[in-house]
Structures are given as structure tokens and as C-alpha cells.
XYZ file of C-alpha atoms in Angstrom:
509
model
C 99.314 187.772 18.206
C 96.523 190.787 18.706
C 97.468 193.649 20.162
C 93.991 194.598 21.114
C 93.367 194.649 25.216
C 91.397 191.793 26.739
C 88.459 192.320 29.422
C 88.642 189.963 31.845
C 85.172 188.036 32.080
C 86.497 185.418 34.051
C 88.984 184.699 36.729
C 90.670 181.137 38.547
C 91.718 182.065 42.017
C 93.688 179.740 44.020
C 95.985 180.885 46.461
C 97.720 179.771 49.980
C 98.288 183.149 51.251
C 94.859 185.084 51.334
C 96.346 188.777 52.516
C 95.389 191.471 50.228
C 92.931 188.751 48.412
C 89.679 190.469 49.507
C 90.210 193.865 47.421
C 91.115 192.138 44.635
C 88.125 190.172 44.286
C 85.851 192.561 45.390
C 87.007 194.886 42.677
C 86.687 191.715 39.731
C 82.920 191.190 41.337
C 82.449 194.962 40.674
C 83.370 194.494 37.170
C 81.310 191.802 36.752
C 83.796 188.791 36.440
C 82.834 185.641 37.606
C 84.938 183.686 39.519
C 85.994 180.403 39.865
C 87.771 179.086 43.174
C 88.836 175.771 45.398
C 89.121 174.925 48.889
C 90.199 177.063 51.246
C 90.847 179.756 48.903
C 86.663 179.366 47.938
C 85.855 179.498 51.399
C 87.458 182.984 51.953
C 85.525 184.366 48.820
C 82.372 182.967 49.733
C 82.982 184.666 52.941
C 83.690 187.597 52.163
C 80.024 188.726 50.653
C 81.223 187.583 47.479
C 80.116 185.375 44.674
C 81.885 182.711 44.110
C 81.625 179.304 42.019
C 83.780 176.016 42.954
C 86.189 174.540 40.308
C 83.610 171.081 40.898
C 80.751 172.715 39.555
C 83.151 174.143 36.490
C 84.777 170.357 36.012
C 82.026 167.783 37.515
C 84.730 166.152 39.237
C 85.490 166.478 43.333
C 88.609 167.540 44.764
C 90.965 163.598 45.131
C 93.555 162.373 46.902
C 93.545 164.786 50.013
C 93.512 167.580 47.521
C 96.721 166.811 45.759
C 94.217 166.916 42.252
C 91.859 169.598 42.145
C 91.991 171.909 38.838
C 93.741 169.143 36.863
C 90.850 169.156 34.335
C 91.094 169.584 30.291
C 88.095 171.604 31.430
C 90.493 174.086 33.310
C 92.989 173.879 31.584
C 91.732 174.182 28.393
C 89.556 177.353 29.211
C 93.195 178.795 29.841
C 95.397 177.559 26.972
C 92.615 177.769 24.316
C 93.816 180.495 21.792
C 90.778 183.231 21.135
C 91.997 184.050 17.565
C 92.634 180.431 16.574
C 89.749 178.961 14.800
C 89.846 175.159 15.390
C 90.855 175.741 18.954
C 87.307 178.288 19.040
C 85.355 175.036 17.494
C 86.846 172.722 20.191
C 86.070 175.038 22.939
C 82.591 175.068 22.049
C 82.506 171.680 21.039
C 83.477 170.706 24.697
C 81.209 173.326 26.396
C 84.847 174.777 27.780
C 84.561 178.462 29.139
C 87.009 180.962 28.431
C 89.486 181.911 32.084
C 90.771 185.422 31.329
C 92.452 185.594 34.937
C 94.221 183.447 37.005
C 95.165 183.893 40.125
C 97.675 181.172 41.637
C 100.210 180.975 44.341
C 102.340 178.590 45.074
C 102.784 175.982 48.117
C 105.428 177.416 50.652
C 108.170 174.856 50.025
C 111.027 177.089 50.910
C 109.356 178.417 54.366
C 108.848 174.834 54.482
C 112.544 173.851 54.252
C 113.474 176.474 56.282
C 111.957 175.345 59.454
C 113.221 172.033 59.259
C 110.350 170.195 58.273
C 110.216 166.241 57.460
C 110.186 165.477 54.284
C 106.760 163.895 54.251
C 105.679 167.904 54.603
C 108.306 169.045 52.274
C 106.537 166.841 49.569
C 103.389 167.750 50.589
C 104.247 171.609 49.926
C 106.055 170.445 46.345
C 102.509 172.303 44.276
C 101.482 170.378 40.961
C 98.246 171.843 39.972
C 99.753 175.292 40.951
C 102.619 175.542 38.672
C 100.781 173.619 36.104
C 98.527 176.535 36.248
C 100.712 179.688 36.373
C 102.597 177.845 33.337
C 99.743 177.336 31.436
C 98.104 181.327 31.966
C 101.861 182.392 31.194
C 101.828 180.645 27.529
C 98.950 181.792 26.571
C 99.924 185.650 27.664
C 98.436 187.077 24.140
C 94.722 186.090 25.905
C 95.552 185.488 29.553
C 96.709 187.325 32.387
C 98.702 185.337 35.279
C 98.618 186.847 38.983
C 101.482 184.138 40.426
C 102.349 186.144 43.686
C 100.504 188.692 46.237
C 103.249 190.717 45.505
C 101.628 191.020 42.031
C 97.732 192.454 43.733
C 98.978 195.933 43.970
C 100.069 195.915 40.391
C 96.792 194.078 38.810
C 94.315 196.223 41.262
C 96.150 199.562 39.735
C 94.861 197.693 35.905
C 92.000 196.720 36.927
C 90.681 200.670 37.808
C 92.175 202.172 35.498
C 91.214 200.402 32.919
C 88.306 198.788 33.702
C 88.985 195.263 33.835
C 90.904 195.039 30.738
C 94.655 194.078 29.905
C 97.076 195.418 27.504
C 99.278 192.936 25.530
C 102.528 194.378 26.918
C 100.840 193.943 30.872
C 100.170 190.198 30.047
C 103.334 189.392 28.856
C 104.867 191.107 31.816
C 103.072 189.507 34.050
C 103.907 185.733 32.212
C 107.647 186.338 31.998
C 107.001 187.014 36.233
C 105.633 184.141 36.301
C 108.237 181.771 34.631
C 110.636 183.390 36.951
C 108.234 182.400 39.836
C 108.311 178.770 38.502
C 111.608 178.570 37.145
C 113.155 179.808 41.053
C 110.576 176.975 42.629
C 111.754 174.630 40.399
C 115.066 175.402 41.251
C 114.659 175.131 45.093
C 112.684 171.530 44.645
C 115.647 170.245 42.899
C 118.333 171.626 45.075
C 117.087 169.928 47.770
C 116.505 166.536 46.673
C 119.970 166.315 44.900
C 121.454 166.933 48.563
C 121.852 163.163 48.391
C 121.946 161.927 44.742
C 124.315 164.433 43.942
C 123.717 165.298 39.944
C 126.566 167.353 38.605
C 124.495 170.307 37.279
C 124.697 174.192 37.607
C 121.599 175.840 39.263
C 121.311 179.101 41.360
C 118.200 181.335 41.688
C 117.846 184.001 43.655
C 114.932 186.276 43.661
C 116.077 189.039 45.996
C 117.785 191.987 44.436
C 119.550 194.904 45.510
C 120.596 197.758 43.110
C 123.735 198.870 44.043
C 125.056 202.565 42.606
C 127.545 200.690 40.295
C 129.988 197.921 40.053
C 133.402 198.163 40.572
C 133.829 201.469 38.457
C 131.241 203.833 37.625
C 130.609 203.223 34.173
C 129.759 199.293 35.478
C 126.133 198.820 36.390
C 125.613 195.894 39.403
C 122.983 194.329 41.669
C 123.217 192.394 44.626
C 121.272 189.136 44.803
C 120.396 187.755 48.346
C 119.304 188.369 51.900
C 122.161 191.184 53.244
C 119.744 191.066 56.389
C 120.337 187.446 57.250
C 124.224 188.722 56.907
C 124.343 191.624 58.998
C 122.092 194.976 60.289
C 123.257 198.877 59.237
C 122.963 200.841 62.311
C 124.611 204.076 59.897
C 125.838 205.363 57.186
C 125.558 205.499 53.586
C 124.113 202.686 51.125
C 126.756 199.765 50.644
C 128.617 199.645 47.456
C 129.863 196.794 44.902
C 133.389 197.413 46.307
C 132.317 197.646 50.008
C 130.330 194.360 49.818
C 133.675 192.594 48.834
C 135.699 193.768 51.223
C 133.026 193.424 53.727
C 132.718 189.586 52.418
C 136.318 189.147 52.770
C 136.767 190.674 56.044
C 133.919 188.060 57.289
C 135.755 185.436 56.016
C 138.697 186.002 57.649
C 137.691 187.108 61.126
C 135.725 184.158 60.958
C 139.027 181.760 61.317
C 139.501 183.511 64.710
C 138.163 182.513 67.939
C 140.372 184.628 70.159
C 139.372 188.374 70.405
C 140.810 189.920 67.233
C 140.636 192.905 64.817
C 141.557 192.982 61.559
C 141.727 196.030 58.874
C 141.113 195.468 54.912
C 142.087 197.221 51.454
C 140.924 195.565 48.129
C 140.030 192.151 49.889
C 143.416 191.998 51.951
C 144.390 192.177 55.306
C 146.945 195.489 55.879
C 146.278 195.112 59.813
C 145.261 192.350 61.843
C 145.981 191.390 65.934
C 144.661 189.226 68.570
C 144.637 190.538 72.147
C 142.316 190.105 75.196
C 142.020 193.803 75.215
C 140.094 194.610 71.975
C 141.517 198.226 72.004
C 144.991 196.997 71.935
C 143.975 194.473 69.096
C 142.960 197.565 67.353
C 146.049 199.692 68.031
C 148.661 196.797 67.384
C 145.943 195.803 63.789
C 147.038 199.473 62.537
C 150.659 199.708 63.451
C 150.889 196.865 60.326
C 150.121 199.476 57.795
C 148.394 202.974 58.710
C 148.689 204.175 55.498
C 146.603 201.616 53.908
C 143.859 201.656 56.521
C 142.915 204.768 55.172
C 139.440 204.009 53.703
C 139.564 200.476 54.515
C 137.189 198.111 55.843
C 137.679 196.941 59.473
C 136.392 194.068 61.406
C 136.035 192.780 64.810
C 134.741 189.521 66.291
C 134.148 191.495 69.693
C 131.699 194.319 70.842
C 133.605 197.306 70.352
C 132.753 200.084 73.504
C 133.232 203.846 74.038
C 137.238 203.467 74.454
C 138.103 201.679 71.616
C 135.755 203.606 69.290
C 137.664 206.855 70.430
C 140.667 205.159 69.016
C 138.907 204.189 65.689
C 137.453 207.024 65.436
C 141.030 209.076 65.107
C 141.581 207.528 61.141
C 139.289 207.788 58.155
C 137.685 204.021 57.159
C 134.621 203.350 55.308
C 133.293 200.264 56.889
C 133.179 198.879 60.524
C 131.521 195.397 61.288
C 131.479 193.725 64.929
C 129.154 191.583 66.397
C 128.093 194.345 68.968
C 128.343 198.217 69.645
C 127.952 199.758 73.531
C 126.082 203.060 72.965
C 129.500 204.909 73.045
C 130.816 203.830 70.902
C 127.739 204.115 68.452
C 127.713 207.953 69.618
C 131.434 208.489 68.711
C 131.112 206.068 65.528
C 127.968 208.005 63.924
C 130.029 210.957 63.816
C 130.660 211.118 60.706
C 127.324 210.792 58.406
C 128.587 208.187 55.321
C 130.191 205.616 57.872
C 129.336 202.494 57.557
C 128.383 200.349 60.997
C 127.346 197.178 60.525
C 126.427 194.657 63.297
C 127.397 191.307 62.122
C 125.143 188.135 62.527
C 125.344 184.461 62.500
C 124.508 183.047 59.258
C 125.428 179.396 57.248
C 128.066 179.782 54.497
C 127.418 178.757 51.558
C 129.156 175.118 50.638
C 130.242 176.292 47.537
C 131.381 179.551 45.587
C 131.015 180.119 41.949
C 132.342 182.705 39.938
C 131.546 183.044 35.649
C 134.691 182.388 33.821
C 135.282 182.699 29.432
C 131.737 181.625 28.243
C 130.432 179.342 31.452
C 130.700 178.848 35.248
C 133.469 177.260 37.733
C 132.300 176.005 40.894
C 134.260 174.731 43.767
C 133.618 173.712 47.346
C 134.562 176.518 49.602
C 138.204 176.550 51.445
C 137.321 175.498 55.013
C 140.902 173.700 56.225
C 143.484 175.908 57.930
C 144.400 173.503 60.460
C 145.748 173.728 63.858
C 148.386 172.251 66.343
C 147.040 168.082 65.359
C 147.902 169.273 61.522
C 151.452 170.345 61.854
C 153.992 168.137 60.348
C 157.376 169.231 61.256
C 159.338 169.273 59.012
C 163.206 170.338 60.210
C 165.739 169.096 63.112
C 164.221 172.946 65.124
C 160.765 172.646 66.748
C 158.882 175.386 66.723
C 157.735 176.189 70.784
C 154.613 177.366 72.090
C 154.817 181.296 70.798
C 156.009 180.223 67.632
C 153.271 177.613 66.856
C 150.681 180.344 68.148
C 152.263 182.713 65.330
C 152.346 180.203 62.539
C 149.242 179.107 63.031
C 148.168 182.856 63.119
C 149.828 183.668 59.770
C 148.284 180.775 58.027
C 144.621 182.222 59.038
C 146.138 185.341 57.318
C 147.829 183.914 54.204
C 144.876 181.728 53.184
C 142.904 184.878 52.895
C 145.132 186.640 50.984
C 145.704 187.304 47.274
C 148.263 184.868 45.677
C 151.085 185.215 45.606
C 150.887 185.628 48.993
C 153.575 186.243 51.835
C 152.618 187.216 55.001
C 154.774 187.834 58.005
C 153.596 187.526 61.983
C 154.738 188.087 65.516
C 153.318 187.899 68.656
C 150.155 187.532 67.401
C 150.268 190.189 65.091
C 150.693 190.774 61.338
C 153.832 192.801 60.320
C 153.308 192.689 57.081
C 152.459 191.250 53.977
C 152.976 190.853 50.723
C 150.033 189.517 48.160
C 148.781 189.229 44.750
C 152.842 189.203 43.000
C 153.627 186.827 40.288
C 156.578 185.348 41.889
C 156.674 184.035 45.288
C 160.141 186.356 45.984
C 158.371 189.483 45.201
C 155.741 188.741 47.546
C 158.100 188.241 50.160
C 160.350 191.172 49.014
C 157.540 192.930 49.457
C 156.493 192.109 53.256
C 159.732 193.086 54.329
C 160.285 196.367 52.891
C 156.934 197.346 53.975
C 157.495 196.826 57.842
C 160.893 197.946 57.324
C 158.911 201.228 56.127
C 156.725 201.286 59.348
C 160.191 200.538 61.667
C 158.405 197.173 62.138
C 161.250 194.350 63.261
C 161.425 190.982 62.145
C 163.938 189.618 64.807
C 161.907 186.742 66.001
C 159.445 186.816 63.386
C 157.427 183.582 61.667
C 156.455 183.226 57.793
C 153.683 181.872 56.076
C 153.213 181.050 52.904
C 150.021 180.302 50.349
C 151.611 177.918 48.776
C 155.205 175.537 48.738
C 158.516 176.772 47.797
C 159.989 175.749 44.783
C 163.383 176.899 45.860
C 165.164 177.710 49.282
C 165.645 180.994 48.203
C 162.776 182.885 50.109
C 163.989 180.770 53.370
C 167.365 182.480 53.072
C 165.902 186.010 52.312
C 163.909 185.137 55.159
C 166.553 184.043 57.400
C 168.608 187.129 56.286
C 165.815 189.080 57.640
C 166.099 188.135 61.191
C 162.689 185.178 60.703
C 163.026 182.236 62.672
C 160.147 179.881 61.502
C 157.764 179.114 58.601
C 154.916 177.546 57.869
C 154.054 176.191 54.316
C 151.922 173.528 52.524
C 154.591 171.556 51.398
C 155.037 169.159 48.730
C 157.578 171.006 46.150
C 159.930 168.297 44.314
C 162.865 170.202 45.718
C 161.170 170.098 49.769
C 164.355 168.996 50.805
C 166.354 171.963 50.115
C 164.395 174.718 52.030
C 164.500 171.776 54.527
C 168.301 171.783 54.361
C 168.500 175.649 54.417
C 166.506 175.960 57.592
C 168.845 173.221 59.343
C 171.931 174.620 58.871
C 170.698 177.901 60.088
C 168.094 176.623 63.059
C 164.946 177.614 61.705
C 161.914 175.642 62.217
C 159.881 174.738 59.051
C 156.270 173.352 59.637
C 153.834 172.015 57.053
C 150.084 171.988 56.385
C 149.742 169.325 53.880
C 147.355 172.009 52.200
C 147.937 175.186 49.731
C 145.454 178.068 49.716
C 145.795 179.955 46.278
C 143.451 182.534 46.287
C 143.307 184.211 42.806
């Protein structure tokens, strides 16, 4: 391939979005270039002062089929993919009287915009582009003579070129500007086929996302990261710093979980786990009762409410050191007291659709699984021993569920009244992690006279029943279906203790 620039003595343009068209072409009509153009796109040239031919009088053919073929022409396409250097393809080209395109210009149809707004799918397959992408392909394999414009984003970039250096193009530029291209194609592609196998269902892998955030690292500083997505659909920064790897997992996780509650409730966050959480009708108490769990892990965390936080309860947030606060609303109080400290981070959570499915890269591929929407309520209960859990207790074990199926496995967690006492996550045995929960509200003077349990997953003995027991906890909630049921079962009889299962286990690794 030559390494020697390319002036651009002709250009294709065909575009749906015309902003920030006109300088571009006025500056190719300065240099000289003559253009070539359909429809709509045509139209805007022509008036616009500027000289203009239509793709018809390039190709002899008219524009068919309502427009759906318009440029697919050997004509056009072989003024694009013939190679300059190549000597058979330079006897062809004369051969067929085909002329050279040095530029082209192409956007694509708007099928996501399309999609978005709920369209029929008459329109959606209307908006699926052919002679588009056929183009941009095309200009993009031939980068060592061509140069590809496939987005307005692009204009600023090929307007900077084309001044400084007169209408030519380096090489390097082209090739740049063809590897955007595929990316453009590849991401369209991508969309198209997501949402046709909605139905059919092919088992295939497929993500693209063309929005990118750099973040300052990943999770340690020697770990570079970017964010890929819409964080505005997600959620607005009234203050603070810029989000980190780190934050934007906790942050995820803290979502997650406040989204299981419909009752006013704030919970607090370290390393993707719940050290506080409440429910109260008073938000301030939620807070207050969310920190007596664990104050010393707070410090730094993430915390979360699914209620507009005002003036009072800000004053008591205010008195600890967190990184992250996210609630649905702010009164200007509490925004005043909150943006007192310059690196806090406020976030005012939105509405926005889950994804179906998570995905994480594991050994040399990708595992993909549908997202973990079942806790269950009251109708899901089965229960399980000759006690019956009442009201309060029910309200509590359903409670610590929400809790324990957002925690790290192993995963223990330990409730009353609505709020979490403690818990303990992420052990290798299931004994540890309850070990753990109660030394740690022993540690805050926390009782657990009259507590409940929950658990991530079954229990393979009836030993953490009795250590529960032993510990002054009444009734547990579990998935169930361990070989050896029966025996925690038998435990919790002979010591009144209701046991209650979910049918369903919620590892989280």
C-alpha cells in the first residue's frame, strides 16, 4: 500500500442528518471537488449555492423501490473499491468509463432512535440502511485510496484535514477513519440483530456499546478502566468529584438492592455489601437505625435512599464521612448541608430498564445469565416447621432475604424490626458467615433476642440453627432443598423456632 497522501477530487455524500453538512461541502466546492449526492441529501446541496451532481446522472439508473436502491451501482461502487495502484483494476475502470470517489460521506438510517420510540416494525425495517452500510464498508476497505466520513461526529475532524492540508489525506487519517467506520457498522449490525432475535432466540454473544467514559483507573491504580454506557439515563451528579471504577460498583449494587424495597428505606454500602440498612416511615430514623448496624464500616461507604432526603436528615448524614449519596430527590437543604464538603458525591437517581441479563468475562470467554429478579414475598413462603412465623416475623424474614440475596456468598445476614443487625458475607463456610454476624452486633451492643435469619443458600447441617438458637434468634428463612432438610427442621421443633423456605438460593459470587 502507498504511503503517499491522496487529494480528494471527488466526493459521495449521502446522509440523514444534514447539521454541520453545509461547511463541509462548501469547503470540498472550494477545493474544487465535485460532488456526487441523492435525494434529500442532493436537495440540501443544491440549496445551499452549491454544485452538486445526482448519483442518476453518475449511474443512468433512477432511484427504485421508494428509494430502498439508489447507489447500488457497479458504477458506484466500483469508483470506490477500484484500487489506484493496481493495474488491471486501472484498465477496468477505464474500460467501464467508472470515475474515481475519493470521499464518501455516509450516515446511517436511525434504527436505534427508531427502536427507542417504540416504532412498528414496518418503520423499524424501513430504517434497517442497505446501500448505506454497503457504502461505508466499501470506502473503509479500500482505506489506502479512500477516505470514509460515516458519522457527523466525524465533520469536525475531516474539515480540520481538509484546511490544513488542502484537500488531501494521509494514509494513517484514512485508515483511522475506516477502522471508525467498521465500528460504526459493526455496533449497527449489532443493534439490527439484537432486536430481531427478541423472538427467535439464537444462542450467540453480542454487546456493543459505543459510549465511553474514562474513568481515573480500575480497581487499583496501576489498572486502567472505562465505562461503557449512558450513566445519564442512570442517574444526574448534582456534586462532587468524577465517579470512580470502585464507586460505580458500589453505586450499582446499592441500586440493586434499594430497588427490592418499596417501603421508605436507607441502606449504607462497603465493597458491594450492605453494613446498614432500615425501613421506617420517617426517612431520618431509617437513616439513624441503617448506621447503628455498623458505624465503623460506613466510613467511606456508599449510601442509598429510595426517598427525598430534606434539610433534617442531611444534618444527620452529614455528621460521618461517606463518599457517595444517591436518592431519588434532594430539598434544597439538604443539597446546602450535603455540598459541604467539595469531593462528595450526590447523585439523584432515575428510573431506568435493567438489563435482562448480566455478563461478566471468565478464563478465555464470556458467562451470561439472566439477571436474579425472584425474592418472593408472603404467597412464596413454604413453612416449613410445627412454629409459624406471625406478622413481625414474616415482615423481618422477608426483609433479610432482600438483604441476603444482595450479599456476597457465603452470606448470613441477621434482621429485626425491620432492620439489619448484622451480617456476615463473602466466608467459605456457611458457619463463619454466621459466626461472623453475631460477633459483629455483639461488638456494636446490638441484641439478637427476638431476632430472624436469612440465609443465601440451604443448610447442609443443623448446626448454624443451633448457633442461631443459642444466640437468642427465633426464625429463619432459607431456600431449602439440602438432603439433610429434615434435621434443621427437627432442630427448630424441639426448640420453637419457625423455619420458612423460598424454594430459591441466591449465591452471589
Amino acid at each position: 500500500m502507498s504511503n503517499t497522501k491522496r487529494k480528494i477530487n471527488t466526493a459521495l455524500i449521502s446522509v440523514f442528518y444534514k447539521d454541520g453538512l453545509y461547511e463541509i461541502v462548501k469547503k470540498l466546492n472550494e477545493f474544487g471537488v465535485k460532488i456526487y449526492s441523492t435525494g434529500g441529501t442532493y436537495d440540501f446541496i443544491k440549496n445551499s449555492g452549491i454544485n452538486v451532481h445526482s448519483v442518476e446522472s453518475l449511474t443512468s439508473y433512477p432511484s427504485i423501490f421508494g428509494g430502498r436502491v439508489k447507489t447500488l451501482h457497479p458504477k458506484i461502487f466500483g469508483g470506490i473499491l477500484f484500487r489506484r495502484s493496481n493495474a488491471n483494476d486501472t484498465e477496468e475502470q477505464i474500460k467501464y468509463d467508472v470515475s474515481a470517489i475519493d470521499l464518501v460521506i455516509v450516515d446511517l438510517y436511525p434504527f436505534e432512535e427508531t427502536l427507542r420510540q417504540n416504532a412498528d416494525e414496518d418503520d423499524l425495517v424501513e430504517k434497517i440502511d442497505i446501500g448505506g452500510i454497503s457504502l461505508i464498508r466499501a470506502a473503509a476497505k479500500n482505506f489506502s485510496d479512500v477516505l470514509v466520513v460515516s458519522s457527523r461526529n466525524q465533520y469536525d475532524c475531516l474539515k480540520k484535514i481538509l484546511i490544513e492540508q488542502q484537500g488531501e489525506t494521509t494514509l494513517d487519517q484514512r485508515k483511522y477513519f475506516a477502522a471508525e467506520a467498521f465500528n460504526i457498522s459493526s455496533h449497527y449490525d449489532t443493534e439490527i440483530f439484537k432486536y430481531l432475535n427478541q423472538q427467535q432466540n439464537i444462542n450467540t454473544f453480542k454487546q456493543s456499546i459505543n459510549q465511553v467514559t474514562a474513568l481515573r483507573y480500575g480497581e487499583n491504580p496501576h489498572q486502567k478502566a472505562s465505562f461503557f454506557g449512558n450513566l445519564d439515563e442512570v442517574f444526574e451528579q448534582l456534586h462532587g468529584k468524577e465517579i470512580s471504577y470502585n464507586n460505580l460498583l458500589d453505586i450499582d449494587s446499592a441500586i440493586n438492592l434499594i430497588n427490592e424495597f418499596d417501603e421508605p428505606a436507607f441502606a449504607i454500602l462497603k465493597h458491594n455489601n450492605a453494613c446498614g440498612c432500615a425501613s421506617r416511615n420517617d426517612i431520618t430514623e431509617a437513616w439513624k437505625l441503617a448506621l447503628q448496624a455498623d458505624p465503623v464500616s460506613a466510613f467511606g461507604g456508599v449510601i442509598i435512599s429510595n426517598r427525598t432526603v430534606d434539610g433534617v436528615c442531611a444534618e444527620e448524614i452529614n455528621k460521618i464521612f461517606f463518599e457517595v449519596i444517591i436518592a431519588p430527590g434532594f430539598t434544597d437543604d439538604a443539597l446546602k448541608i450535603l455540598q459541604s464538603k467539595k469531593n462528595r458525591i450526590i447523585l439523584r437517581h432515575k428510573q431506568y430498564p435493567l438489563h435482562s441479563q448480566q455478563f461478566r468475562t471468565v478464563l478465555n470467554g464470556v458467562v451470561l445469565q439472566d439477571r436474579d429478579n425472584c425474592t418472593g414475598g408472603i404467597n412464596e413462603l413454604c413453612f416449613m416447621t410445627n412454629v409459624k412465623p406471625d406478622e413481625e416475623q414474616i415482615r423481618d424474614l422477608i426483609f433479610a432475604n432482600k438483604l441476603v440475596k444482595h450479599s456476597k456468598s457465603n452470606a448470613i445476614v441477621l434482621v429485626k424490626n425491620r432492620m439489619l443487625l448484622a451480617s456476615g458475607t463473602g466466608q467459605t463456610s456457611r458457619v463463619d458467615a454466621l459466626k461472623q454476624s453475631i460477633e459483629k452486633a455483639k461488638s456494636f451492643g446490638l441484641s439478637l433476642s427476638g431476632a430472624v435469619m436469612a440465609s443465601d443458600a440451604f443448610f447442609p447441617f443443623a448446626d448454624c440453627v443451633q448457633i442461631a438458637h443459642e444466640s437468642g434468634i427465633n426464625a429463619v428463612i432459607q431456600p431449602g432443598g439440602s438432603v439433610r432438610d429434615q434435621d434443621s427442621v427437627d432442630y427448630c421443633n424441639m426448640h420453637d423456632m419457625a423455619m420458612v423456605s423460598t424454594g430459591i438460593r441466591h449465591f452471589r459470587h
